[in-house]
XYZ file of C-alpha atoms in Angstrom:
401
model
C 88.348 -25.520 35.186
C 86.851 -24.017 31.917
C 89.245 -23.874 28.793
C 89.011 -20.227 28.703
C 90.643 -19.846 32.135
C 93.229 -22.671 31.433
C 94.648 -20.998 28.149
C 97.950 -19.224 28.093
C 98.654 -16.179 26.619
C 101.113 -15.995 23.733
C 103.463 -14.082 26.054
C 102.935 -16.270 28.810
C 103.718 -19.364 26.711
C 106.693 -17.659 25.242
C 108.201 -16.541 28.435
C 107.865 -20.005 29.661
C 109.806 -21.451 26.835
C 112.536 -18.804 26.733
C 113.140 -19.255 30.509
C 113.292 -22.946 29.976
C 115.841 -22.839 26.925
C 119.264 -24.338 28.049
C 122.044 -22.258 26.152
C 124.503 -24.164 23.757
C 128.023 -23.848 24.756
C 130.016 -25.648 22.065
C 131.478 -23.172 19.639
C 133.471 -23.715 16.156
C 135.559 -21.411 14.806
C 134.749 -20.836 11.113
C 135.940 -18.652 8.127
C 134.230 -15.556 8.198
C 133.098 -16.036 4.452
C 131.072 -18.931 6.100
C 129.372 -17.934 9.367
C 126.037 -16.274 7.744
C 123.295 -16.875 9.699
C 125.646 -18.298 12.896
C 125.504 -16.668 15.943
C 128.662 -15.386 17.404
C 130.074 -17.037 20.509
C 132.572 -14.028 21.993
C 133.128 -10.329 21.702
C 134.884 -9.301 18.526
C 137.368 -6.103 18.429
C 138.833 -4.368 15.706
C 142.646 -5.286 14.885
C 143.147 -2.064 13.109
C 141.836 1.752 12.147
C 139.065 1.882 9.810
C 139.771 3.722 7.621
C 143.590 2.556 8.315
C 144.416 5.907 6.864
C 143.399 9.485 5.754
C 141.742 8.908 2.519
C 139.475 10.550 -0.080
C 135.631 10.075 -0.507
C 135.658 11.532 -3.885
C 137.507 11.416 -7.238
C 139.316 14.877 -7.503
C 142.458 16.909 -6.650
C 144.226 16.806 -3.185
C 145.395 20.493 -2.294
C 146.387 22.673 0.223
C 143.356 24.675 1.386
C 145.499 27.841 1.821
C 146.575 27.547 -1.821
C 142.679 27.653 -3.045
C 141.608 30.789 -1.174
C 140.992 32.556 -4.462
C 138.479 30.331 -5.854
C 140.377 30.241 -9.267
C 143.557 29.130 -8.035
C 145.766 27.508 -10.807
C 147.862 24.773 -9.848
C 150.476 22.465 -11.436
C 149.353 18.770 -11.039
C 152.332 17.214 -9.901
C 151.200 13.387 -9.346
C 148.494 10.978 -9.957
C 147.590 9.018 -6.833
C 145.107 6.014 -7.633
C 143.853 3.650 -4.587
C 146.345 1.632 -3.264
C 149.153 3.716 -4.081
C 151.160 5.965 -1.724
C 151.769 9.823 -3.139
C 154.653 11.752 -2.548
C 154.496 14.741 -0.084
C 152.578 17.499 -1.703
C 154.446 20.813 -2.315
C 152.837 24.192 -1.945
C 151.288 25.408 -5.324
C 150.781 21.968 -6.807
C 147.718 19.646 -6.624
C 147.678 15.610 -6.854
C 145.073 13.963 -8.967
C 143.534 11.378 -6.460
C 141.021 8.625 -6.622
C 138.409 7.537 -4.444
C 139.736 5.415 -1.390
C 143.286 6.502 -2.304
C 145.511 7.880 0.552
C 146.040 11.702 1.363
C 149.514 12.646 0.275
C 151.451 14.346 3.198
C 151.151 18.181 3.015
C 147.411 18.164 1.696
C 144.453 18.818 3.929
C 141.502 19.350 1.369
C 140.156 17.113 -1.656
C 138.207 19.382 -4.328
C 135.769 17.167 -6.249
C 136.504 16.755 -10.098
C 133.276 18.641 -10.782
C 134.834 21.930 -9.409
C 138.035 21.769 -11.603
C 138.993 22.408 -15.071
C 141.941 20.664 -16.451
C 144.236 23.037 -18.232
C 147.244 20.907 -19.873
C 149.592 20.101 -17.147
C 147.533 22.015 -14.521
C 144.461 22.320 -12.882
C 142.241 25.203 -12.307
C 140.538 24.731 -8.925
C 136.967 26.679 -8.987
C 136.119 26.435 -5.182
C 137.368 27.387 -2.167
C 137.833 24.187 0.186
C 137.644 24.111 4.102
C 140.219 22.170 5.740
C 139.247 18.416 6.040
C 136.947 18.702 2.742
C 136.112 15.306 1.553
C 138.728 13.522 3.647
C 138.108 10.600 5.752
C 140.245 10.356 8.589
C 141.850 7.434 10.051
C 139.871 5.593 12.406
C 136.772 7.701 12.153
C 134.803 4.831 11.585
C 136.499 2.178 14.001
C 139.287 2.615 16.384
C 141.723 -0.166 16.662
C 140.981 -2.313 19.711
C 137.208 -1.046 19.808
C 134.536 -3.644 20.261
C 132.575 -4.186 16.959
C 130.287 -7.199 17.638
C 128.806 -8.705 20.667
C 128.385 -12.329 21.750
C 124.782 -13.400 20.663
C 124.833 -11.770 17.616
C 123.196 -13.508 14.749
C 125.558 -12.735 11.848
C 123.749 -10.872 8.816
C 126.051 -10.051 5.450
C 126.586 -6.620 7.204
C 128.322 -8.041 10.438
C 130.380 -10.349 8.188
C 131.263 -7.244 5.986
C 132.237 -5.634 9.283
C 134.286 -8.322 10.355
C 136.030 -8.712 7.152
C 136.740 -4.836 7.427
C 138.906 -5.063 10.132
C 140.636 -8.160 9.159
C 138.766 -10.993 10.938
C 139.387 -14.008 8.862
C 137.749 -16.217 11.193
C 134.948 -15.839 13.884
C 133.821 -18.099 16.838
C 130.191 -19.133 16.686
C 127.771 -21.425 18.596
C 127.703 -25.109 17.138
C 124.425 -25.359 14.901
C 121.379 -26.572 16.874
C 120.760 -30.112 16.237
C 116.901 -30.724 15.505
C 114.857 -33.706 14.681
C 111.715 -33.475 13.032
C 108.922 -36.058 12.395
C 105.196 -36.318 11.483
C 102.427 -38.471 12.565
C 99.159 -39.482 10.957
C 98.335 -42.343 8.615
C 96.650 -40.032 6.199
C 99.644 -38.274 5.360
C 101.450 -38.856 1.732
C 104.430 -37.452 -0.017
C 104.237 -35.670 -3.405
C 104.906 -38.055 -5.893
C 102.789 -40.450 -4.309
C 99.252 -41.631 -5.645
C 96.793 -40.137 -3.080
C 94.530 -42.964 -1.358
C 90.959 -42.227 -0.386
C 91.147 -39.662 2.689
C 94.876 -39.087 2.178
C 96.502 -35.809 2.079
C 99.943 -34.560 1.032
C 102.348 -33.716 4.115
C 102.974 -30.199 3.348
C 104.179 -29.419 7.045
C 107.062 -31.673 6.460
C 108.191 -29.253 3.794
C 107.192 -26.106 5.566
C 109.011 -26.859 8.680
C 112.278 -28.155 7.343
C 112.460 -25.253 5.037
C 111.988 -22.983 8.324
C 114.694 -24.934 10.113
C 116.811 -24.551 7.086
C 116.605 -20.800 7.238
C 117.411 -20.909 10.898
C 120.773 -22.727 10.148
C 119.894 -25.801 12.079
C 121.324 -29.441 11.703
C 118.018 -31.243 10.628
C 117.281 -35.154 10.949
C 114.454 -35.853 9.186
C 112.536 -39.096 10.362
C 109.611 -38.458 7.705
C 105.960 -39.752 8.465
C 106.097 -42.039 11.526
C 103.112 -44.974 11.660
C 100.528 -43.612 13.852
C 101.194 -46.075 16.721
C 102.248 -45.439 20.160
C 105.091 -48.107 19.697
C 106.236 -46.215 16.682
C 106.092 -42.804 18.130
C 108.068 -44.058 21.099
C 110.505 -45.904 19.246
C 111.324 -42.656 17.180
C 111.432 -40.154 20.195
C 114.194 -42.757 21.854
C 115.974 -42.476 18.592
C 115.911 -38.891 18.252
C 116.604 -37.984 21.835
C 120.089 -39.512 21.629
C 121.730 -36.824 19.311
C 119.480 -33.841 18.916
C 119.030 -30.597 21.023
C 115.325 -30.561 20.163
C 112.595 -32.652 18.524
C 109.916 -31.118 16.772
C 106.383 -32.951 15.550
C 103.369 -31.950 13.705
C 100.153 -33.182 14.264
C 98.630 -35.752 17.230
C 99.059 -32.989 19.883
C 95.659 -33.474 20.937
C 94.134 -36.039 23.348
C 92.193 -38.407 21.074
C 92.390 -41.940 20.833
C 94.738 -41.692 17.771
C 96.677 -39.089 18.973
C 99.734 -40.766 20.218
C 102.320 -37.643 20.928
C 101.159 -37.166 24.633
C 101.227 -40.605 26.070
C 104.678 -41.322 24.103
C 106.258 -38.208 25.189
C 104.989 -38.836 28.825
C 106.391 -42.488 28.726
C 109.963 -41.302 27.324
C 110.199 -38.115 29.250
C 107.851 -35.240 30.533
C 105.365 -33.100 28.996
C 103.347 -30.066 29.213
C 100.477 -29.739 27.201
C 99.078 -26.386 26.795
C 96.034 -24.563 25.194
C 97.163 -21.164 23.916
C 95.211 -18.283 23.227
C 96.319 -17.928 19.806
C 94.763 -18.263 16.435
C 95.646 -20.106 14.356
C 97.072 -22.400 16.848
C 95.926 -23.251 20.014
C 97.482 -26.720 21.119
C 101.128 -26.646 21.831
C 103.007 -29.475 23.267
C 106.468 -28.643 25.364
C 108.680 -31.098 27.121
C 111.617 -33.097 27.163
C 112.809 -36.547 26.269
C 116.091 -37.482 27.491
C 118.370 -34.501 27.055
C 116.241 -33.010 24.110
C 113.875 -30.576 24.186
C 110.417 -31.473 22.628
C 108.050 -29.065 20.742
C 104.779 -30.482 19.311
C 103.007 -28.252 17.015
C 99.682 -28.314 15.696
C 98.715 -30.263 12.216
C 96.968 -27.637 10.318
C 99.182 -26.121 8.274
C 98.909 -22.405 8.950
C 98.963 -23.493 12.573
C 101.923 -25.287 12.246
C 103.685 -22.305 10.183
C 102.627 -19.510 12.733
C 103.479 -21.238 15.847
C 106.936 -22.113 14.799
C 107.353 -18.214 13.866
C 105.801 -17.498 17.447
C 107.626 -19.811 19.677
C 109.849 -22.058 17.734
C 111.882 -19.537 16.086
C 112.784 -17.687 19.652
C 113.319 -20.747 21.407
C 116.003 -21.706 18.873
C 117.451 -18.203 19.048
C 117.494 -18.240 22.884
C 119.455 -21.584 22.735
C 122.138 -20.195 20.710
C 122.501 -17.359 23.093
C 120.547 -14.279 21.128
C 118.804 -12.054 23.847
C 116.705 -10.255 21.331
C 114.369 -12.681 19.771
C 111.352 -10.740 18.793
C 110.772 -10.128 15.210
C 110.725 -6.587 13.957
C 107.069 -4.865 13.871
C 105.840 -1.864 12.342
C 102.696 -0.074 12.946
C 100.392 0.326 9.780
C 97.178 1.157 8.610
C 94.440 -1.309 8.052
C 92.426 -0.913 4.775
C 89.845 -3.726 5.891
C 87.160 -4.061 8.517
C 87.476 -6.772 11.118
C 84.224 -6.533 13.093
C 84.219 -9.966 14.935
C 86.862 -9.925 17.671
C 87.850 -13.594 19.323
C 88.944 -13.943 22.810
C 92.251 -15.582 21.448
C 95.199 -13.376 20.114
C 94.782 -13.706 16.248
C 97.670 -13.426 13.733
C 95.893 -12.446 10.613
C 97.800 -12.798 7.319
C 97.846 -9.612 5.199
C 99.699 -8.183 2.458
C 101.011 -4.525 1.793
C 99.026 -2.705 -1.060
C 100.235 0.041 -3.282
C 98.903 2.752 -1.004
C 101.029 1.665 1.764
C 98.094 -0.188 3.863
C 97.330 -3.782 4.730
C 94.975 -5.689 2.907
C 93.419 -8.821 4.207
C 93.395 -12.418 2.725
C 89.716 -12.998 2.553
C 90.116 -16.985 4.146
C 91.788 -16.867 7.519
C 91.061 -20.483 8.176
C 94.075 -22.546 9.581
C 94.206 -24.955 6.625
C 94.533 -22.020 3.793
C 98.460 -22.185 3.277
C 97.759 -20.035 0.159
C 97.502 -16.939 2.707
C 101.067 -17.507 3.672
C 102.232 -17.300 0.139
C 100.158 -14.129 -1.057
C 100.779 -12.558 2.463
C 103.752 -10.247 3.657
C 103.170 -10.978 7.014
C 100.999 -11.196 10.231
C 98.661 -8.523 11.925
C 98.840 -9.232 15.422
C 95.135 -8.646 16.837
C 94.983 -8.632 20.782
C 91.945 -10.312 22.356
C 88.672 -8.750 21.629
C 90.417 -6.182 19.306
C 87.786 -4.879 16.789
C 89.570 -3.148 13.550
C 88.129 -0.731 11.284
C 89.557 0.554 8.111
C 91.853 3.340 8.956
C 92.926 1.909 12.164
C 96.583 1.496 13.045
C 97.597 -1.923 13.685
C 100.753 -4.046 14.498
C 102.290 -5.990 11.317
C 104.944 -8.535 11.503
C 106.512 -8.847 8.320
C 107.328 -12.618 7.402
C 110.795 -11.157 6.416
C 111.500 -10.249 9.868
C 111.300 -13.680 11.306
């Protein structure tokens, strides 16, 4: 069988991973203020109406609309109502000075913004004919008491936390953090701060992948650089499998004599080795060691980064019960030519220019990590697709991952 026939598409590989993901079931009840980035475990409902009472949207004067039909009504200012205070019932022929968020007093049925009023001593001249309900937020118009506000499987952003807090939820039940082990193989790898020996390179993938996992809210065990031997690789796999949900490696997923990941995982568990029709990327290993899943990523820096975004990120989200794992994408204008299509699904590093189009990083090699810093995201190029300047393309911002 040829390599072309054996390669999986990006969608085929991703669908396989998502269907294999076992959802985490353990939950934690944590303070809402600490729940950013966590995944909600149970449906949440409002404890109250939002807003909890009729209140004003504006600084101005609470009035009876019937008192202001002339467009020049002169009303005595009978009271002052700041936010957080309760006013007295509004008598006919009077107005209440009121401030944004304050409760509408009984008897008032409209608010006139202060820009439409002129103060005259203890009186105010209303130079407007308000309609009933004008500038009043009604009780429960945003959320009714008992209404569902958040669904399980929601990854909690700042706005979800604000919504939960607005209805009085001090704690939220969330899926426990995924426990992820990472290690890196290759005798050529060194750590920043160490002198580089001939033939050595600094291990950038360790920093990229642990940073991505931190963004995902994972509990990370970093086993560092593992000696490039079968025994050391097997020993690290056994340790990692004991207390983790997922093991991630970078490098060594080919079938050369010095690539020990494949025989080590096969000896300790089971493994699928895939050639994926993706560029950068292509080699990806997926399997299980004990009760832990295993994902082996390619060693080239950009390949490792892109395959994490395309495969590891959605896998981790699905493990936490998130259904919508696809990143947000946009159709944008290409301001470049890409005349040589590949038979693989390419992901090109690009950035948004001041004209609202996309510029391409000049070197799309899988080893050029500067492209991921320079760029704003990835252009999803289908197999065989040619791009001419002015064409519409699918753009995946890094910020959406």
